[in-house]
Amino acid sequence: MTLNVDKHQEISGVAGDYPSCRFSVAPMLDWTDRHCRYFHRLMSEHALLYTEMVTTGAIIHGKGDFLAYNEEEHPLALQLGGSNPADLARCAQLAQERGYDEINLNVGCPSDRVQNGMFGACLMGEADLVAQCVSAMREVVDIPVTVKTRIGIDEQDSYEFLTQFISTVSEKSGCDDFTIHARKAWLKGLSPKENREIPPLDYPRVYQLKRDFPHLKMAINGGIKTFEEMDEHLKHLDGVMVGREAYQNPYMMAQVDQRLFGSTKPIIKQRELVEAMFPYIERQLANGSYLGHISRHMLGLFQGLPGARQWRRHISENAHKPGAGIEVLQQAVAKIPAELDV
């Protein structure tokens, strides 16, 4: 299968300009790497994909290429972590030169490491600084600069606090595109995992935010699993961002273009999807990658079907072995009953 993704194509019937926020896959640390994104792109041409959060320090001072991606991944947004306007502007400029379609500032991650670097969710308490950061990036790039945030932090969780943050950032920076994780973040006492699960979801608060800022594009994130839920959110907002469900049950993405973008293309089947990954895997192995780094993103492909456990087990037990190649996936997919039309 050959990907046919025109990074500059217009998508009709979608709120906002390209790239569309109608459906996106959340940036997830250690999960949404370039192998994961290539796999997701095989299932959806139109989904907006995000990198893992990359810090400005890693890009400017780190060893290695932290901006590397596959051309097939477009439309693709780079999520940046940082709070120094000059450093963020430099990284945004580099990202635009490399062909990214969007820059997103992380104002949602609650981990201690992120707080110690003065970025992530703690920036919700520094709206003026966020505005300065976004302004600095917007001054040097032509691509969209967006913000992903929470609905509050610690005891600063009133609706007034949230509206003041959005108002300050949008008015002072010109940012008109926000993704709202519909939970507040506890900066102390909860782990990042707990912060994704324990603070209660408050979708109505995000709906109200859109009503109060109708001129801004807003997408919602947090706990979204089904297309029925997405349809309900899209009655109120411009877009939905799906995180863990898109990773743990990746085949849901095969319906995104048909369910949310009006595509009439046939939905790719799971076996076809496995085979479509083979050329990519062989290219990556030839360039020094390991099968396990790629195949780990495919473990949930047959979730809920007979043979799914055997599929996962065979890959988990064999993909890490020296010299492992596509034969591991060929053997694994043979664990799925042949009579299943998948």
XYZ file of C-alpha atoms in Angstrom:
342
model
C 0.000 0.000 0.000
C 1.318 3.436 -0.914
C 0.339 6.418 1.165
C -1.215 9.266 -0.780
C -1.251 12.210 1.595
C -1.110 15.704 0.151
C 0.084 17.873 3.026
C -1.494 20.936 1.450
C -4.838 19.401 0.539
C -8.028 21.140 1.617
C -10.567 19.069 3.511
C -14.101 20.138 2.738
C -16.757 20.370 5.406
C -14.271 20.793 8.241
C -14.314 23.660 10.721
C -11.302 25.929 10.532
C -8.349 26.156 8.190
C -5.820 23.464 7.409
C -4.601 21.629 9.408
C -7.979 20.710 10.834
C -8.505 20.063 14.511
C -11.690 18.054 13.823
C -9.925 14.847 14.817
C -6.419 14.519 16.229
C -4.367 11.985 18.143
C -2.984 13.399 21.376
C 0.735 13.819 21.950
C 1.704 10.989 24.306
C 5.184 10.623 25.753
C 6.900 7.340 24.793
C 3.917 6.427 22.593
C 3.346 8.761 19.642
C 6.787 8.466 18.110
C 7.370 8.476 14.344
C 6.745 4.712 14.016
C 3.401 5.038 15.779
C 2.443 8.010 13.627
C 3.284 6.201 10.392
C 1.088 3.301 11.518
C -1.772 5.666 12.372
C -1.442 7.459 9.060
C -2.031 4.211 7.169
C -5.513 4.194 8.693
C -6.446 7.868 8.367
C -5.391 10.450 5.807
C -7.113 13.323 7.579
C -6.342 12.906 11.290
C -3.988 15.540 12.650
C -1.080 13.734 14.305
C 1.104 15.120 17.077
C 4.636 14.343 18.101
C 5.481 13.477 21.640
C 6.286 16.599 23.612
C 9.814 17.733 22.724
C 11.564 20.247 24.964
C 13.329 23.277 23.584
C 16.454 22.169 25.440
C 16.495 18.828 23.646
C 16.163 20.480 20.232
C 18.735 23.219 20.861
C 21.284 21.364 22.978
C 20.512 17.650 22.668
C 22.416 15.068 20.699
C 20.381 13.566 17.891
C 17.648 14.809 15.606
C 14.568 15.484 17.729
C 12.643 16.854 14.747
C 12.913 13.749 12.556
C 9.716 12.337 11.074
C 8.460 10.498 8.003
C 7.100 12.646 5.190
C 4.004 10.435 5.059
C 2.941 11.659 8.523
C 1.467 14.976 7.330
C -0.597 16.713 8.600
C 1.749 16.743 11.578
C 2.059 19.039 14.586
C 5.137 19.420 16.765
C 4.362 19.781 20.455
C 6.940 21.906 22.233
C 7.697 22.085 25.933
C 9.318 25.257 27.194
C 8.783 28.679 28.699
C 11.581 30.796 27.252
C 10.089 32.843 24.399
C 13.376 33.148 22.503
C 14.090 29.417 22.706
C 10.547 28.543 21.656
C 10.778 30.938 18.717
C 14.039 29.359 17.605
C 12.564 25.862 17.796
C 9.378 26.908 16.013
C 11.440 28.362 13.201
C 13.456 25.158 12.896
C 10.239 23.133 12.857
C 8.742 25.229 10.078
C 11.925 24.838 8.049
C 11.613 21.060 8.494
C 8.057 21.127 7.160
C 5.865 20.720 10.230
C 2.262 21.850 9.752
C 1.641 23.239 13.252
C 3.412 24.138 16.482
C 1.634 23.330 19.741
C 2.686 24.661 23.139
C 2.281 22.213 26.023
C 0.416 23.845 28.913
C -1.023 20.587 30.214
C 1.654 18.127 31.314
C 1.779 17.886 35.153
C 4.945 15.839 35.740
C 7.526 16.997 38.295
C 10.252 17.079 35.672
C 8.192 19.376 33.503
C 7.351 21.659 36.428
C 11.026 21.904 37.380
C 11.665 23.150 33.860
C 8.875 25.717 34.262
C 6.668 24.429 31.491
C 3.636 22.233 31.084
C 0.540 22.626 33.253
C 2.184 24.996 35.728
C 2.156 27.613 32.966
C -1.597 27.938 33.423
C -0.687 30.149 36.378
C 1.474 32.321 34.102
C -0.920 33.453 31.385
C 1.136 36.519 30.471
C 4.226 34.372 29.985
C 2.276 31.918 27.822
C 1.109 34.857 25.710
C 4.704 36.034 25.333
C 5.801 32.545 24.303
C 3.062 32.187 21.706
C 3.682 35.710 20.371
C 7.393 35.001 19.980
C 6.657 31.881 17.935
C 3.942 33.499 15.826
C 6.322 36.317 14.909
C 8.772 33.966 13.221
C 6.549 31.322 11.582
C 3.644 31.254 9.164
C 2.204 27.929 10.302
C -0.411 27.810 13.110
C 0.761 28.099 16.704
C -1.720 26.469 19.070
C -2.024 25.772 22.798
C -3.016 22.580 24.628
C -4.081 23.197 28.202
C -6.135 21.934 31.128
C -9.241 23.459 32.694
C -7.333 24.401 35.847
C -4.484 23.589 38.218
C -4.578 22.776 41.926
C -6.901 25.211 43.714
C -6.986 27.493 40.687
C -9.844 25.638 39.091
C -12.691 28.130 38.853
C -14.347 28.858 35.538
C -13.247 32.479 35.964
C -9.615 31.369 36.179
C -9.982 29.366 32.983
C -11.653 32.174 31.046
C -9.040 34.653 32.252
C -6.283 32.361 31.006
C -7.889 31.889 27.583
C -8.708 35.583 27.284
C -5.188 36.703 28.204
C -3.425 34.274 25.892
C -5.729 34.805 22.915
C -5.889 38.599 23.177
C -2.213 39.234 23.898
C -0.755 36.682 21.485
C -3.368 36.361 18.749
C -3.634 32.610 19.306
C -7.022 31.431 18.070
C -6.718 27.642 18.436
C -6.864 25.764 21.749
C -7.181 22.127 22.730
C -8.686 21.740 26.188
C -8.074 18.641 28.299
C -11.319 18.581 30.274
C -9.653 17.797 33.608
C -7.712 20.011 35.943
C -4.172 19.005 36.909
C -2.866 18.506 40.428
C 0.740 19.659 40.312
C 1.556 18.024 43.644
C 0.405 14.672 44.949
C -0.653 12.956 41.725
C 1.488 11.241 39.127
C 1.018 12.063 35.423
C -0.905 8.786 35.066
C -3.154 9.658 38.002
C -3.672 13.122 36.537
C -5.131 11.455 33.451
C -7.619 9.474 35.511
C -8.416 10.917 38.955
C -9.452 14.552 38.394
C -13.037 14.378 37.140
C -13.880 15.196 33.552
C -15.926 18.345 33.033
C -17.074 18.421 29.424
C -19.821 21.020 30.022
C -17.195 23.501 31.176
C -15.379 23.159 27.849
C -18.663 23.533 25.953
C -19.338 26.745 27.874
C -15.840 27.985 27.079
C -16.564 27.622 23.365
C -19.866 29.471 23.774
C -18.068 32.313 25.543
C -15.256 32.416 22.962
C -17.087 31.556 19.728
C -14.389 33.186 17.599
C -11.752 30.724 18.822
C -11.261 27.206 17.493
C -11.501 24.686 20.304
C -10.999 20.942 20.473
C -11.700 18.765 23.489
C -9.511 16.026 24.973
C -9.919 13.566 27.817
C -11.559 10.158 28.144
C -13.006 10.063 24.624
C -13.394 6.504 23.313
C -16.283 6.110 20.882
C -17.503 7.780 17.709
C -20.823 8.381 19.408
C -19.000 10.418 22.045
C -17.118 12.274 19.339
C -20.342 13.105 17.525
C -21.764 14.596 20.722
C -18.641 16.696 21.372
C -18.644 17.956 17.778
C -22.121 19.396 18.328
C -20.479 21.866 20.709
C -16.853 22.156 19.607
C -14.640 22.315 16.533
C -12.692 19.151 17.191
C -11.918 16.134 19.311
C -8.524 14.846 20.397
C -8.281 11.162 21.291
C -5.395 9.811 23.319
C -5.127 6.391 24.934
C -8.003 4.856 22.968
C -6.252 5.612 19.667
C -3.117 3.920 20.957
C -4.519 0.928 22.822
C -7.266 0.247 20.277
C -5.605 1.630 17.141
C -7.970 0.061 14.621
C -10.632 2.599 15.628
C -8.639 5.037 13.510
C -9.492 3.082 10.374
C -13.008 4.568 10.569
C -12.017 8.179 11.265
C -12.044 9.403 7.664
C -15.393 7.778 6.919
C -17.109 8.717 10.203
C -15.771 12.244 10.646
C -14.556 13.487 7.271
C -17.090 12.012 4.860
C -14.613 9.800 3.002
C -16.079 7.139 0.751
C -12.867 5.106 0.530
C -13.115 1.510 1.748
C -11.864 0.909 5.271
C -8.545 -0.915 5.320
C -8.702 -4.347 6.963
C -6.392 -5.407 9.773
C -4.486 -8.002 7.750
C -4.006 -5.473 4.948
C -2.725 -3.009 7.496
C -0.125 -5.447 8.790
C 1.091 -6.091 5.240
C 1.098 -2.358 4.483
C 3.601 -1.905 7.310
C 6.098 -4.398 5.863
C 7.888 -2.058 3.398
C 8.212 0.611 6.097
C 9.507 -1.902 8.642
C 12.079 -3.267 6.216
C 13.323 0.253 5.421
C 13.617 1.069 9.112
C 15.410 -2.188 9.926
C 17.861 -1.488 7.120
C 18.548 1.891 8.739
C 19.315 0.358 12.130
C 15.931 0.359 13.880
C 14.733 -2.655 15.865
C 11.496 -4.466 15.124
C 10.274 -4.152 18.703
C 10.430 -0.355 18.517
C 7.898 -0.460 15.682
C 5.777 -3.520 16.445
C 4.963 -2.383 19.989
C 2.593 0.189 18.497
C 0.699 -2.567 16.676
C -0.062 -4.811 19.652
C -3.651 -3.617 20.033
C -4.574 -4.011 16.366
C -6.768 -7.095 16.822
C -8.217 -6.079 20.191
C -11.383 -7.992 21.038
C -10.961 -10.595 18.305
C -10.182 -14.326 18.614
C -6.414 -14.791 18.486
C -5.636 -11.254 19.708
C -3.826 -12.522 22.800
C -1.704 -14.917 20.733
C -0.907 -12.068 18.312
C 0.309 -9.867 21.156
C 2.201 -12.663 22.862
C 4.073 -13.798 19.749
C 5.223 -10.276 18.978
C 6.165 -9.539 22.592
C 8.220 -12.720 22.845
C 10.005 -12.469 19.501
C 10.254 -8.879 18.231
C 13.173 -8.068 20.541
C 15.346 -10.952 19.334
C 18.462 -10.165 17.278
C 17.688 -10.115 13.571
C 13.914 -10.142 14.058
C 12.087 -9.027 10.919
C 8.681 -9.032 9.280
C 8.476 -12.812 9.612
C 7.602 -12.227 13.279
C 4.506 -10.290 12.237
C 3.688 -12.834 9.536
C 3.774 -15.588 12.134
C 1.794 -13.476 14.592
C -0.999 -12.631 12.168
C -1.326 -16.359 11.423
C -2.592 -16.681 15.017
C -5.759 -14.837 13.967
C -8.306 -17.390 12.680
C -8.218 -17.451 8.892
C -12.010 -17.494 8.617
C -12.220 -14.016 10.162
C -12.649 -11.415 7.410
C -10.320 -8.903 9.004
